[in-house]
Rosetta silent file (secondary structure, phi, psi, omega in degrees, C-alpha in Angstrom):
SEQUENCE: MKKEPFLWLAEIQTLHNSKGVTQRANPRLLVVDDDRDLCHLVTQYLEPEGFTLSVVHTGGEGIRTAIEGNYELIVLDVMLPDKKGFDVLREIRMRVRTPVLMLTAKGDEFDRILGLELGADDYLPKPFSPRELIARISAILRRSGWQSESNTSSRPPVIHSGDIELDLAARTVSKAGELLRLTSAEFDLLRAFFETPGQVLTREALVEKVLDRKFSPFDRSIDLHISNLRRKLGRRTMAPREFGACVGIGYLYAWPVQD
SCORE:     score description
SCORE:     0.000 S_00000001
   1 L     0.000  124.309 -176.800    0.502  -33.129    8.076 S_00000001
   2 L   -79.618  134.772 -179.395   -2.358  -30.887    7.019 S_00000001
   3 L   -85.715  156.777  170.693   -1.750  -27.161    7.048 S_00000001
   4 L   -66.277  157.181 -173.120   -4.076  -24.501    8.419 S_00000001
   5 L   -64.313  -30.977 -174.938   -5.979  -22.732    5.629 S_00000001
   6 L  -122.254  -55.670  178.399   -4.118  -19.414    5.717 S_00000001
   7 L  -117.763  149.803 -173.631   -1.218  -19.262    8.140 S_00000001
   8 L  -122.965  129.924 -174.581    0.609  -22.279    9.446 S_00000001
   9 H   -58.725  -36.337  179.909    1.953  -22.700   12.945 S_00000001
  10 H   -62.903  -42.741  179.531    5.028  -24.586   11.738 S_00000001
  11 H   -67.067  -39.001  179.414    6.001  -21.718    9.450 S_00000001
  12 H   -61.434  -46.169 -179.514    5.348  -19.194   12.188 S_00000001
  13 H   -64.176  -39.361  178.922    7.593  -21.052   14.619 S_00000001
  14 H   -61.739  -43.124 -179.279   10.318  -21.382   11.986 S_00000001
  15 H   -66.976  -38.565 -179.841   10.258  -17.662   11.295 S_00000001
  16 H   -67.557  -31.411 -178.059   10.373  -16.775   14.989 S_00000001
  17 H   -84.640  -11.243 -177.279   13.368  -19.027   15.511 S_00000001
  18 L   -74.004  155.765 -179.354   15.273  -17.652   12.519 S_00000001
  19 L   -90.441  164.505  174.071   18.096  -15.168   12.980 S_00000001
  20 L    76.832   28.235  177.166   18.356  -11.680   11.626 S_00000001
  21 L   -68.183  131.308 -178.847   14.791  -10.553   12.347 S_00000001
  22 L   -64.718  132.381  178.199   14.419   -6.880   11.474 S_00000001
  23 L   -87.095  139.230  178.955   14.011   -4.665   14.529 S_00000001
  24 L  -144.172  156.295 -174.547   11.246   -2.069   14.410 S_00000001
  25 L   -90.301   57.747  172.389    9.763    0.416   16.859 S_00000001
  26 L    49.194   63.596  172.213    6.386   -1.283   17.263 S_00000001
  27 L   -62.776  142.542 -175.763    4.316   -0.039   14.320 S_00000001
  28 E   -95.979  126.116 -178.308    0.613   -0.222   15.142 S_00000001
  29 E  -117.299  144.159  172.372   -1.585   -2.330   12.889 S_00000001
  30 E  -113.076  124.424  177.623   -5.361   -2.680   12.699 S_00000001
  31 E  -107.580  123.835  179.508   -6.696   -6.007   11.393 S_00000001
  32 E  -116.471  101.745 -176.289  -10.317   -6.028   10.167 S_00000001
  33 L  -159.747  136.571 -178.479  -11.409   -9.619    9.475 S_00000001
  34 L   -86.962   -4.955  177.155  -14.283  -11.780   10.723 S_00000001
  35 L   -82.399   98.682 -174.300  -12.205  -14.986   10.583 S_00000001
  36 H   -67.076  -34.372  177.299  -11.230  -15.249   14.246 S_00000001
  37 H   -64.035  -43.656  178.311   -8.886  -18.180   13.700 S_00000001
  38 H   -62.856  -43.738  179.542   -7.015  -16.251   11.054 S_00000001
  39 H   -60.757  -39.105  179.270   -6.843  -13.173   13.285 S_00000001
  40 H   -63.539  -44.620 -179.196   -5.441  -15.314   16.120 S_00000001
  41 H   -68.540  -38.900  177.108   -2.721  -16.748   13.886 S_00000001
  42 H   -61.600  -45.153  178.606   -1.859  -13.343   12.415 S_00000001
  43 H   -62.083  -42.666 -178.620   -1.555  -11.932   15.942 S_00000001
  44 H   -62.062  -30.523  179.652    0.514  -14.922   17.054 S_00000001
  45 H   -86.841  -46.636 -169.834    2.964  -14.278   14.271 S_00000001
  46 H   -76.355  -35.269 -177.481    3.135  -10.480   14.073 S_00000001
  47 H   -61.703  -45.153  175.942    3.330   -9.527   17.755 S_00000001
  48 H   -65.094  -18.027  177.855    6.644  -11.362   18.359 S_00000001
  49 H   -81.592   -2.523  176.578    7.921   -9.635   15.204 S_00000001
  50 L   104.231    9.079  178.161    7.526   -6.275   16.959 S_00000001
  51 L   -94.602  149.242  172.231    4.075   -5.149   15.792 S_00000001
  52 E  -105.922  120.984 -172.393    1.299   -3.893   18.046 S_00000001
  53 E  -111.466  141.516  164.614   -2.059   -5.242   16.842 S_00000001
  54 E  -119.309  139.472 -175.638   -5.677   -4.268   17.287 S_00000001
  55 E  -127.823  130.336  173.029   -8.261   -6.674   15.871 S_00000001
  56 E  -130.769  159.970 -170.047  -11.932   -6.072   15.015 S_00000001
  57 L  -119.820    3.505  177.659  -14.345   -8.390   13.235 S_00000001
  58 L  -132.250  160.307  179.108  -16.941   -6.174   11.521 S_00000001
  59 H   -65.280  -39.745  179.029  -16.878   -3.408    8.963 S_00000001
  60 H   -61.235  -44.024  176.850  -18.552   -0.932   11.296 S_00000001
  61 H   -64.275  -38.014 -179.509  -15.946   -1.522   13.968 S_00000001
  62 H   -62.844  -44.512  179.351  -13.227   -1.262   11.365 S_00000001
  63 H   -61.973  -50.343 -177.262  -14.384    2.150   10.146 S_00000001
  64 H   -62.328  -46.523 -177.354  -14.745    3.570   13.649 S_00000001
  65 H   -67.437  -39.495 -179.867  -11.455    2.154   14.927 S_00000001
  66 H   -63.986  -38.942 -177.817   -9.502    3.205   11.819 S_00000001
  67 H   -76.684  -40.889 -176.390  -10.756    6.780   12.053 S_00000001
  68 H   -81.639  -27.471 -177.100  -10.446    7.176   15.826 S_00000001
  69 L   -85.044 -178.660 -179.825   -7.167    5.271   16.209 S_00000001
  70 L  -131.308   87.066 -172.829   -3.665    6.137   15.128 S_00000001
  71 L  -112.371  151.464  175.278   -2.363    3.231   13.053 S_00000001
  72 L   -84.932  -22.389 -176.645    0.528    2.823   10.657 S_00000001
  73 E  -159.577  145.218  175.585   -1.321    0.200    8.580 S_00000001
  74 E  -118.996  126.571  173.760   -4.757   -1.379    8.204 S_00000001
  75 E  -101.007  115.165 -169.250   -5.176   -4.989    7.065 S_00000001
  76 E  -124.115  124.543  177.927   -8.707   -5.196    5.644 S_00000001
  77 E   -82.530  145.714  178.499  -10.577   -8.273    4.396 S_00000001
  78 L   -69.720  -39.580 -175.080  -12.877   -7.942    1.393 S_00000001
  79 E   -98.466  110.798  178.234  -15.561  -10.227    2.870 S_00000001
  80 L  -126.515  155.303 -172.668  -17.080   -8.927    6.137 S_00000001
  81 L   -70.021  -30.841 -173.981  -20.409   -9.884    7.765 S_00000001
  82 L  -107.916  -27.292 -179.171  -22.030   -6.436    7.899 S_00000001
  83 L  -142.043  153.932  171.467  -20.361   -4.425    5.137 S_00000001
  84 E   -72.564  143.373  179.002  -18.315   -5.093    2.042 S_00000001
  85 H   -57.286  -31.446  178.911  -14.641   -4.435    2.564 S_00000001
  86 H   -65.958  -38.505  177.305  -14.749   -2.019   -0.375 S_00000001
  87 H   -66.596  -37.485  176.790  -17.396    0.092    1.381 S_00000001
  88 H   -63.538  -46.323  179.184  -15.245    0.100    4.512 S_00000001
  89 H   -59.971  -43.515 -179.070  -12.224    1.177    2.462 S_00000001
  90 H   -60.421  -43.785 -179.485  -14.215    3.933    0.772 S_00000001
  91 H   -70.369  -37.050  177.246  -15.351    5.380    4.117 S_00000001
  92 H   -63.034  -43.924 -177.091  -11.880    5.119    5.635 S_00000001
  93 H   -65.702  -22.749  177.393  -10.352    6.914    2.658 S_00000001
  94 H   -72.206  -19.400 -173.341  -12.771    9.816    3.105 S_00000001
  95 H  -117.847  -37.662 -175.264  -11.328   10.496    6.571 S_00000001
  96 L  -134.635  159.071 -178.547   -7.771    9.161    6.927 S_00000001
  97 L  -104.787   13.369 -178.546   -4.759    8.395    4.724 S_00000001
  98 L   -54.447  130.696  177.596   -3.611    5.320    6.668 S_00000001
  99 L   -57.790  143.508 -177.822   -2.132    2.719    4.275 S_00000001
 100 E  -126.985  128.605  172.442   -4.453   -0.242    3.633 S_00000001
 101 E  -106.550  115.968 -178.286   -3.526   -3.798    2.693 S_00000001
 102 E   -87.880  139.351  172.399   -6.562   -5.631    1.276 S_00000001
 103 E  -100.652  119.681 -175.232   -7.052   -9.382    1.730 S_00000001
 104 E  -121.536  166.037  175.595   -8.719  -10.807   -1.382 S_00000001
 105 E   -72.967  141.535 -178.291   -9.787  -14.193   -2.677 S_00000001
 106 L   -62.283  130.747  177.091   -7.091  -15.936   -4.673 S_00000001
 107 L    83.041   -2.058 -179.488   -7.510  -15.416   -8.390 S_00000001
 108 L   -88.898   88.394 -176.389  -10.246  -12.779   -8.021 S_00000001
 109 H   -65.464  -33.741 -179.410   -8.810  -10.064  -10.255 S_00000001
 110 H   -59.685  -44.832  179.709  -11.930   -7.908   -9.976 S_00000001
 111 H   -61.618  -41.237 -178.830  -11.485   -7.542   -6.202 S_00000001
 112 H   -65.668  -44.949 -179.775   -7.840   -6.588   -6.608 S_00000001
 113 H   -63.453  -46.342 -177.964   -8.565   -4.006   -9.292 S_00000001
 114 H   -64.265  -41.334  179.430  -11.473   -2.472   -7.378 S_00000001
 115 H   -60.652  -44.074  178.990   -9.484   -2.308   -4.143 S_00000001
 116 H   -66.805  -38.248  179.358   -6.608   -0.460   -5.804 S_00000001
 117 H   -65.663  -31.087 -179.184   -8.997    1.903   -7.581 S_00000001
 118 L   -85.121   -4.831  174.776  -10.650    2.778   -4.252 S_00000001
 119 L   115.246   11.251  174.079   -7.325    3.618   -2.629 S_00000001
 120 L   -69.299  146.463  179.835   -5.825    0.412   -1.248 S_00000001
 121 L   -82.306  -30.084  178.331   -2.033    0.486   -1.156 S_00000001
 122 E  -166.486  174.991  178.991   -1.665   -3.192   -1.987 S_00000001
 123 E  -136.691  159.771  177.137   -3.475   -6.513   -1.830 S_00000001
 124 E  -140.022  115.909 -178.928   -2.675  -10.028   -0.631 S_00000001
 125 E   -74.050  141.624  171.086   -4.616  -13.029   -1.981 S_00000001
 126 E   -87.362  144.177   -3.240   -5.782  -15.757    0.400 S_00000001
 127 L   -78.267  153.323 -179.985   -4.379  -18.226    1.238 S_00000001
 128 L  -133.066  164.396 -179.401   -1.087  -16.577    2.121 S_00000001
 129 L  -102.227  159.516  176.815    2.037  -17.466    4.064 S_00000001
 130 H   -58.006  -37.439 -179.267    3.532  -15.612    7.031 S_00000001
 131 H   -63.928  -41.332  179.532    6.564  -14.671    4.939 S_00000001
 132 H   -68.202  -39.179  179.010    4.401  -13.071    2.264 S_00000001
 133 H   -61.139  -49.191 -178.099    2.324  -11.216    4.863 S_00000001
 134 H   -67.254  -32.483  178.503    5.354   -9.699    6.573 S_00000001
 135 H   -65.957  -44.508 -179.742    6.915   -8.838    3.219 S_00000001
 136 H   -66.741  -43.703  179.928    3.826   -6.923    2.064 S_00000001
 137 H   -62.325  -46.433 -178.639    3.413   -5.133    5.409 S_00000001
 138 H   -62.879  -39.771  179.603    7.092   -4.187    5.573 S_00000001
 139 H   -63.808  -43.231  179.833    7.058   -2.887    1.997 S_00000001
 140 H   -65.915  -41.247  179.223    4.045   -0.672    2.666 S_00000001
 141 H   -63.549  -39.775  177.139    5.559    0.663    5.890 S_00000001
 142 H   -63.992  -41.458  179.745    8.785    1.530    4.087 S_00000001
 143 H   -66.249  -37.282 -175.168    6.826    3.319    1.369 S_00000001
 144 H   -75.320  -13.317  177.463    4.691    5.224    3.842 S_00000001
 145 L    64.701   38.330 -172.772    7.775    6.592    5.618 S_00000001
 146 L   -67.141  -17.783  178.347    6.303    5.980    9.059 S_00000001
 147 L  -101.438    2.684 -172.824    9.700    6.396   10.776 S_00000001
 148 H   -64.858  -29.963 -177.241   10.765    9.478    8.853 S_00000001
 149 H   -66.735  -21.526 -177.456    9.665   11.917   11.570 S_00000001
 150 H   -76.622  -14.437 -179.287   12.246   10.455   13.964 S_00000001
 151 L  -118.036   95.837 -176.624   15.108   11.617   11.736 S_00000001
 152 L  -109.106   11.172 -176.673   15.057   15.385   11.341 S_00000001
 153 L   -63.821  -37.631  178.801   18.819   15.941   11.003 S_00000001
 154 L  -139.232  106.051 -176.261   18.551   16.517    7.258 S_00000001
 155 L   -75.323  126.390  176.843   15.136   17.279    5.849 S_00000001
 156 L   -60.180  156.012 -174.395   14.596   15.870    2.323 S_00000001
 157 L   -77.381  170.910  171.457   13.845   18.482   -0.330 S_00000001
 158 E  -102.245  128.936 -178.008   10.613   19.603   -1.921 S_00000001
 159 E  -104.699  132.178  178.430   10.401   18.811   -5.651 S_00000001
 160 E  -113.491  139.144  173.125    8.408   21.049   -8.004 S_00000001
 161 E  -142.519  102.337 -174.631    7.144   20.153  -11.470 S_00000001
 162 L    62.951 -125.874 -179.866    4.859   22.758  -12.948 S_00000001
 163 L   -94.604   10.368  179.582    2.028   23.275  -10.461 S_00000001
 164 E  -100.662  132.189  177.669    2.795   20.003   -8.627 S_00000001
 165 E  -121.087  124.727 -179.828    4.769   20.065   -5.368 S_00000001
 166 E  -114.680  114.167 -179.209    6.114   16.846   -3.841 S_00000001
 167 E   -97.060  107.664 -175.894    7.335   17.144   -0.233 S_00000001
 168 L   -68.212  -33.406 -177.917    9.649   14.195    0.470 S_00000001
 169 L   -72.967  -47.877 -179.329    9.818   14.820    4.209 S_00000001
 170 L   -83.032  -11.155 -176.482    6.088   15.149    4.833 S_00000001
 171 L    53.879   50.101  177.590    5.287   12.644    2.055 S_00000001
 172 E  -126.041  154.595  177.248    2.604   14.933    0.696 S_00000001
 173 E  -131.044  134.155  177.492    1.734   16.086   -2.810 S_00000001
 174 E  -129.878  150.538  177.618   -0.153   19.256   -3.689 S_00000001
 175 E  -121.306  118.502 -177.998   -1.438   20.684   -6.950 S_00000001
 176 L    52.394   38.376  177.537   -1.670   24.471   -7.195 S_00000001
 177 L    86.151   -5.834 -179.119   -1.503   24.583   -3.391 S_00000001
 178 E  -100.685  126.277 -176.953   -4.266   22.020   -2.843 S_00000001
 179 E   -67.663  133.618  177.427   -3.303   18.819   -1.023 S_00000001
 180 E  -100.546  145.367  179.052   -3.913   15.608   -2.982 S_00000001
 181 L   -93.823   93.645  179.487   -4.885   12.330   -1.311 S_00000001
 182 L  -106.141  146.819  171.910   -2.339    9.843   -2.629 S_00000001
 183 L   -76.625  169.308 -179.891   -1.675    6.338   -1.397 S_00000001
 184 H   -62.189  -37.394  179.007    1.888    5.411   -0.431 S_00000001
 185 H   -66.611  -41.505  179.209    2.334    3.568   -3.741 S_00000001
 186 H   -64.905  -39.590  178.017    1.083    6.551   -5.747 S_00000001
 187 H   -61.157  -47.437 -177.158    3.418    8.888   -3.859 S_00000001
 188 H   -70.535  -29.096  173.168    6.434    6.686   -4.535 S_00000001
 189 H   -63.484  -47.882 -179.719    5.446    6.295   -8.183 S_00000001
 190 H   -62.320  -40.723  178.152    5.338   10.062   -8.606 S_00000001
 191 H   -61.982  -43.469  179.713    8.653   10.384   -6.805 S_00000001
 192 H   -60.580  -40.381  179.471   10.241    7.772   -9.096 S_00000001
 193 H   -70.730  -40.302 -179.917    9.034    9.666  -12.170 S_00000001
 194 H   -63.401  -33.874 -177.447   10.110   13.055  -10.794 S_00000001
 195 H   -80.967  -12.025  179.923   13.605   11.717  -10.117 S_00000001
 196 L  -135.845   55.420 -177.796   13.979   10.323  -13.660 S_00000001
 197 L   -63.407  138.353  178.380   12.172   12.736  -16.024 S_00000001
 198 L    81.219   -3.623  179.336   12.314   11.770  -19.666 S_00000001
 199 L  -103.353  141.130  177.507   13.528    8.255  -18.918 S_00000001
 200 L   -78.967  124.767  176.257   11.460    5.150  -19.628 S_00000001
 201 E  -105.887  119.309 -178.461   10.824    3.154  -16.453 S_00000001
 202 E   -70.346  158.392  175.911    9.891   -0.449  -17.150 S_00000001
 203 H   -59.727  -38.988  179.939    7.035   -2.136  -15.324 S_00000001
 204 H   -61.753  -44.933  179.633    9.545   -4.543  -13.824 S_00000001
 205 H   -64.949  -39.633 -179.510   11.664   -1.701  -12.432 S_00000001
 206 H   -67.543  -41.082  178.213    8.599    0.091  -11.059 S_00000001
 207 H   -61.354  -45.146 -177.796    7.257   -3.027   -9.348 S_00000001
 208 H   -69.750  -37.875 -177.116   10.611   -3.698   -7.696 S_00000001
 209 H   -78.791  -43.152 -173.121   11.233   -0.056   -6.723 S_00000001
 210 H   -92.019  -47.750 -178.061    7.737    0.993   -5.676 S_00000001
 211 H   -90.600  -10.951  174.488    5.969   -2.195   -4.589 S_00000001
 212 L    59.298   45.578  174.530    9.166   -3.855   -3.361 S_00000001
 213 L  -151.017  168.649 -178.991    8.452   -7.272   -4.844 S_00000001
 214 L   -70.447  147.049 -177.450    9.339   -9.362   -7.869 S_00000001
 215 L   -77.474  137.989  171.845    7.609   -8.565  -11.138 S_00000001
 216 L  -123.886  129.528 -177.238    4.912  -10.853  -12.530 S_00000001
 217 L   -62.813  -15.590  179.777    3.682  -10.264  -16.096 S_00000001
 218 L   -96.469   -0.043 -178.545    0.104  -10.954  -14.941 S_00000001
 219 L   -90.334  115.491 -177.872    0.209   -8.355  -12.134 S_00000001
 220 L   -97.298   11.816 -174.244   -1.587   -5.166  -13.202 S_00000001
 221 H   -56.539  -47.333 -177.215   -1.001   -3.307   -9.938 S_00000001
 222 H   -61.637  -43.434  179.431    1.464   -0.770  -11.356 S_00000001
 223 H   -60.736  -39.533  179.648   -0.818    0.067  -14.296 S_00000001
 224 H   -69.535  -40.603  177.642   -3.722    0.647  -11.913 S_00000001
 225 H   -62.413  -41.419  178.894   -1.638    2.813   -9.579 S_00000001
 226 H   -66.267  -40.507  176.931   -0.493    4.918  -12.547 S_00000001
 227 H   -60.611  -43.807  178.302   -4.076    5.229  -13.797 S_00000001
 228 H   -64.710  -39.904 -179.990   -5.173    6.421  -10.344 S_00000001
 229 H   -64.286  -43.169  176.641   -2.257    8.848  -10.162 S_00000001
 230 H   -58.229  -45.160 -178.342   -3.125   10.333  -13.548 S_00000001
 231 H   -63.489  -41.361 -177.630   -6.740   10.778  -12.475 S_00000001
 232 H   -71.637  -34.285  177.894   -5.810   12.474   -9.192 S_00000001
 233 H   -72.319  -32.641  177.384   -3.323   14.818  -10.831 S_00000001
 234 L    66.338 -164.775  177.796   -5.882   15.782  -13.464 S_00000001
 235 L   -73.546  139.652 -176.008   -5.169   18.285  -16.219 S_00000001
 236 L  -102.060  155.719 -179.934   -2.084   20.348  -15.579 S_00000001
 237 L   -73.876  -24.411 -177.011   -1.555   24.059  -16.159 S_00000001
 238 L   -91.358  -46.296 -177.906    1.725   23.460  -18.013 S_00000001
 239 L  -154.966  138.166 -173.803    0.993   20.400  -20.137 S_00000001
 240 L   -77.650  -20.577 -173.664   -1.982   18.022  -20.277 S_00000001
 241 L  -133.539   81.959  178.929   -0.093   14.738  -20.828 S_00000001
 242 L   -82.107  -30.995 -178.916    3.076   14.376  -18.728 S_00000001
 243 E   -89.944  124.310  177.777    2.793   10.585  -18.338 S_00000001
 244 E  -117.376  140.096  178.447    3.530    8.617  -21.488 S_00000001
 245 E  -100.132  126.706  174.191    3.074    4.874  -21.965 S_00000001
 246 E   -98.525  105.162 -170.600    5.674    2.991  -23.988 S_00000001
 247 L   -53.730  127.119  177.090    3.692    0.011  -25.260 S_00000001
 248 L    78.845   -2.341 -178.014    5.092   -3.264  -24.019 S_00000001
 249 L  -119.814  -64.654 -177.480    7.867   -1.549  -22.032 S_00000001
 250 E   174.391 -137.867 -174.371    6.715    0.853  -19.341 S_00000001
 251 E  -138.856  157.237  172.123    6.143    4.554  -18.694 S_00000001
 252 E  -137.103  159.224  178.331    7.994    7.862  -18.786 S_00000001
 253 E  -118.629  124.448  179.136    7.370   11.290  -17.281 S_00000001
 254 L   -97.951  118.008 -179.790    7.915   14.422  -19.365 S_00000001
 255 L   -63.238  131.261 -178.703    8.835   17.454  -17.274 S_00000001
 256 L   -59.394  140.814  178.225    6.499   20.390  -18.097 S_00000001
 257 L   -94.751  123.312  179.145    8.074   23.093  -20.271 S_00000001
 258 L   -91.529  146.412  179.191    7.603   26.600  -18.917 S_00000001
 259 L   -71.280    0.000    0.000    7.268   29.581  -21.206 S_00000001
């Protein structure tokens, strides 16, 4: 039996019939992809899983809808008929901080690197399975803390390191009082380093903790996220090089020393 190119109805039905489906309070997703068959199958799978979907098929519609709407996540294809997905991502990032999952061609490392550099939270190569799609979406939603506002009984603390302030409750980071535009992955990377200063965090541990997936030695996502985080933090007033790379192992964060 020949499978559909991206999502397969048999797998979708199997997942819907399985027990123990995670309950969620209808996170709203925007899908920007010109492949109408793929969009139909994605909708057919995700809506019964508790997601509310909006679907558009051009880059222009994607930009307008992403900015005007109120979504927890945007699924954005690289190849669109009127605009490149990267241009759409760039314009979205200028206006909103909504997490973005990029759909890329399988094996196209350039697309993955460029998407992460422009502010995508993660990527998913085509063809993909329903299980992988839901895993990536769920991981990004957990990182973005989209349900955190519903629990105000105990507000998480604010962490300071030199002139950097990380607000765990609001999931915001500021430098010398100026708000920084971090992706959900960059925020959680910084949090992981702040919580373990002076300790070496391996790439494997960071992938599992921050990206919530198994480590692959050919996956450069963590290195790119760290590079972006370094660039956004810029030079610090306390010390210029807080992030250190341990060749072949991982990274560590050195807490700034105050005079």
